[in-house]
XYZ file of C-alpha atoms in Angstrom:
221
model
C -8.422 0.531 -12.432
C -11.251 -1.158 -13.033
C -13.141 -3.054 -10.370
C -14.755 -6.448 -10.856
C -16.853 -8.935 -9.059
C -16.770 -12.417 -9.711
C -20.003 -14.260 -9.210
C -19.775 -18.074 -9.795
C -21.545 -20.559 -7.933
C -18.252 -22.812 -8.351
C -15.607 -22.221 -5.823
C -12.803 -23.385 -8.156
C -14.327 -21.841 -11.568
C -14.816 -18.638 -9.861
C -11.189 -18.595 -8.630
C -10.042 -19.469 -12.459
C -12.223 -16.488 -13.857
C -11.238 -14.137 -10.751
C -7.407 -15.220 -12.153
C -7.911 -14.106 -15.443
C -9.472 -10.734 -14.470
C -6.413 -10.027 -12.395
C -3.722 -10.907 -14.930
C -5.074 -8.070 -17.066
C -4.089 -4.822 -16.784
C -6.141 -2.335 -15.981
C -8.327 -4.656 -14.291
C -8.656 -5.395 -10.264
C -10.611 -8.362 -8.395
C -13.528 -6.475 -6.012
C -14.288 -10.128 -4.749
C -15.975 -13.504 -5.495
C -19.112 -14.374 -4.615
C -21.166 -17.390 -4.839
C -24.775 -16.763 -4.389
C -27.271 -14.245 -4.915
C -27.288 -13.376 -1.859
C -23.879 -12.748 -1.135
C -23.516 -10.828 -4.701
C -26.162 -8.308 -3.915
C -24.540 -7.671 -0.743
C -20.761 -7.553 -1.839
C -21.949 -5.559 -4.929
C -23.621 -2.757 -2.417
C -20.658 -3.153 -0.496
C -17.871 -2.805 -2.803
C -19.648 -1.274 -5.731
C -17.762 -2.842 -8.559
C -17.844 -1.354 -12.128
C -18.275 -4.333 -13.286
C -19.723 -7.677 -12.374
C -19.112 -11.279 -14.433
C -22.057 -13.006 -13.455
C -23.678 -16.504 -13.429
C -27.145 -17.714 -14.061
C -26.912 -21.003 -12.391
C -26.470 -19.356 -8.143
C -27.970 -21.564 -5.498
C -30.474 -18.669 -3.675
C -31.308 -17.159 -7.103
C -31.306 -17.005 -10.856
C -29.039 -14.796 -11.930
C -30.905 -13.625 -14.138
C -33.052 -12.479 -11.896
C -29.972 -10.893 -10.010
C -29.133 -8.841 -12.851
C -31.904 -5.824 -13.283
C -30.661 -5.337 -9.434
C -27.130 -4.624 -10.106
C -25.722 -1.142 -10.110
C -22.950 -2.002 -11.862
C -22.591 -3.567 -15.888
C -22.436 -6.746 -16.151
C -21.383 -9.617 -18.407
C -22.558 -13.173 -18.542
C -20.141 -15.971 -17.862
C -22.408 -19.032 -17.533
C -23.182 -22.311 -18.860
C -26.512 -21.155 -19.867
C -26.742 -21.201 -22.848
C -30.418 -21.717 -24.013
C -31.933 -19.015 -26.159
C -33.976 -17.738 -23.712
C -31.746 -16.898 -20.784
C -29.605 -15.078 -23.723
C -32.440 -12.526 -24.630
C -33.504 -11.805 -21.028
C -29.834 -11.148 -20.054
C -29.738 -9.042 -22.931
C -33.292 -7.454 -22.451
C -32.291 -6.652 -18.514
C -29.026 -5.247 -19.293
C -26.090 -7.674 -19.823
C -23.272 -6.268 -22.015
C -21.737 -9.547 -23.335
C -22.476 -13.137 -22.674
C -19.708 -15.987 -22.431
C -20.746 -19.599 -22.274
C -18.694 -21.641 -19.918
C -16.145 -23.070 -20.051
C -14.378 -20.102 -22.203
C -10.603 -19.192 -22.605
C -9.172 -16.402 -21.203
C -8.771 -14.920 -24.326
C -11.923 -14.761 -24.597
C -12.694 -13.328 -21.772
C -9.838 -10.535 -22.471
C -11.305 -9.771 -25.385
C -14.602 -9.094 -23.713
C -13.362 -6.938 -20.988
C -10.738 -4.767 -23.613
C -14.051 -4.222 -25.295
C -15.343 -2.863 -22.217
C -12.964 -0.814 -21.141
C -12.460 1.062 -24.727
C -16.345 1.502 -23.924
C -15.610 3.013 -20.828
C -12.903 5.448 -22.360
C -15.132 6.588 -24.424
C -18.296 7.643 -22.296
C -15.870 9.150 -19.299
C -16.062 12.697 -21.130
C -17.977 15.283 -18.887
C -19.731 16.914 -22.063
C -23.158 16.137 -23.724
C -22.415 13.175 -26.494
C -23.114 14.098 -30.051
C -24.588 10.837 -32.409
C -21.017 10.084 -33.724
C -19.743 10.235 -30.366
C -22.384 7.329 -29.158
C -21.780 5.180 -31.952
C -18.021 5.358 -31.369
C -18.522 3.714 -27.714
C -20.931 1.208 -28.820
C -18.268 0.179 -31.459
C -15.609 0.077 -28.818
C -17.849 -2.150 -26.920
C -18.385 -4.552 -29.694
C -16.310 -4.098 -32.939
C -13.111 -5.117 -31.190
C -14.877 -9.008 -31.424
C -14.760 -8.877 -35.236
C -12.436 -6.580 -36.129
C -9.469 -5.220 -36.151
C -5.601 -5.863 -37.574
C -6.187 -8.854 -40.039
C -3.983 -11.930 -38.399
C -0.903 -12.227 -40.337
C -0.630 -15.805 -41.940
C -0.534 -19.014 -39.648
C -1.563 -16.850 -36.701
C -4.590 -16.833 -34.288
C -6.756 -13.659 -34.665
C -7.659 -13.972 -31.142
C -4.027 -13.422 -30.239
C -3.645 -10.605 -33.100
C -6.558 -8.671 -31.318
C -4.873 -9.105 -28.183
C -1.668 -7.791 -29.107
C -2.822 -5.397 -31.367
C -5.202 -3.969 -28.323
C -3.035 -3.927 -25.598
C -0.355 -1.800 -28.037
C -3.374 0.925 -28.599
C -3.842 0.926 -24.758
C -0.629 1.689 -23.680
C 0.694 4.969 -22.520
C 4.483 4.419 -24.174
C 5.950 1.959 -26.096
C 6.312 -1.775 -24.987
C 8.981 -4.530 -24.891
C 7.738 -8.010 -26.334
C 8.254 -9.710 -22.938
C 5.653 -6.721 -21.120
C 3.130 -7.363 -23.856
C 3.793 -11.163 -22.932
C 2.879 -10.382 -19.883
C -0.545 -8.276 -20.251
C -1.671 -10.575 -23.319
C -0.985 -13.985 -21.263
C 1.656 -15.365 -24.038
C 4.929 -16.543 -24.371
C 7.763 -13.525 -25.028
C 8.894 -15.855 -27.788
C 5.490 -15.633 -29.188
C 4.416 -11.929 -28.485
C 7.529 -11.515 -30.578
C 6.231 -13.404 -33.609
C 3.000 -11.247 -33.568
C 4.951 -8.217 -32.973
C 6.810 -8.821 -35.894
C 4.163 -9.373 -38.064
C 2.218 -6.417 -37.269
C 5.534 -4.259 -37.904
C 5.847 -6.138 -40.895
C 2.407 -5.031 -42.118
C 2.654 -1.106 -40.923
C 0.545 -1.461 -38.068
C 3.110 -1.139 -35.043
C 6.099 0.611 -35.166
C 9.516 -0.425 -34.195
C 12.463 1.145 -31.978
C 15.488 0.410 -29.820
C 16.029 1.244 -26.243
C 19.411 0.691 -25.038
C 19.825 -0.565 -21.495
C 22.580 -0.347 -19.018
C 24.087 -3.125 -20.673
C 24.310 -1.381 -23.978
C 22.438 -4.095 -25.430
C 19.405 -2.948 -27.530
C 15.851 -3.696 -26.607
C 13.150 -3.812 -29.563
C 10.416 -1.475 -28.132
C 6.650 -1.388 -29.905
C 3.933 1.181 -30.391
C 0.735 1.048 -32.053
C 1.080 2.802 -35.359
C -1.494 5.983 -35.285
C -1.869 5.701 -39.223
């Protein structure tokens, strides 16, 4: 599980962000903060892996808040001026978001981050190949990925498509629902269209009722 800290000067905008952190899996809600101040202490505190962070804070720039963070950190701010981008980049800052953003894009951000994550936990030295693997799991997932069959979002294709390579065992249409933030009715579209182009494969798990269940799992091809 990964922890995160929510850091919005907003009461209600932080609550919306904290809500979209929680509804993915794999991901828990350390706490929200909203101030510099009360970030540096909560972050000491809880020690999050993670924080989503603000410029605009009351005390404090964020930006200034950032080199002090022991924790990564992405940007979800209305800032959105050139300069506030570099020096979040050139102090640390994985990803930036510019408010207001979906949660979609948001997901996409932290699936990014936790492929990332997967692939730096090794205890061994990293070779060159193994380095630019996590750096592409940190940022490739944003542009790449299983093309979006026709008349579909390839937001929604990533998120399908990612949460299938995460899981442990395949998934019904209504769990991926769930994870992705969809309708069943539509996680079965998407579903259908990636099995329909090779990329997830298709079985049936029978129930109590006898009545079959379509089941999905990221093809390994």
């Amino acid at each position: 599980m990964i922890d995160v800290l929510v850091v919005d000067d907003d009461f209600r905008v932080a609550q919306v962000h904290a809500g979209f952190v929680a509804a993915l899996r794999g991901f828990a809600v350390a706490g929200l903060a909203h101030s510099a101040g009360e970030a540096r202490s909560m972050a000491a505190e809880l020690r999050p892996a993670l924080v989503l962070l603000d410029v605009y804070l009351p005390d404090a720039s964020g930006l200034t808040l950032l080199p002090e963070l022991d924790a990564d950190v992405i940007m979800a701010t209305a800032a959105a001026d050139p300069r506030a981008v570099r020096e979040a980049f050139r102090h640390g800052a994985l990803h930036y978001l510019i408010k207001p953003f979906t949660a979609a894009a948001l997901n996409e951000r932290l699936t990014a981050y936790a492929r990332y994550r997967d692939a730096l936990s090794g205890g061994s030295e990293l070779s060159q190949a193994d380095l630019d693997g996590a750096v592409r799991a940190l940022y490739a997932p944003l542009h790449a990925g299983a093309p979006a069959p026709k008349g579909r979002s390839p937001v929604t294709t990533r998120l399908v498509s990612d949460a299938l390579r995460r899981a442990d065992e395949p998934r019904s249409a209504a769990e991926i629902a769930d994870q992705v933030g969809i309708s069943r009715a539509t996680a079965q579209r998407y579903l259908a269209a990636l099995a329909e182009a090779g990329r997830v494969v298709v079985t049936l798990r029978y129930g109590a009722t006898g009545r079959p269940e379509h089941q999905y799992a990221w093809s390994p091809r």
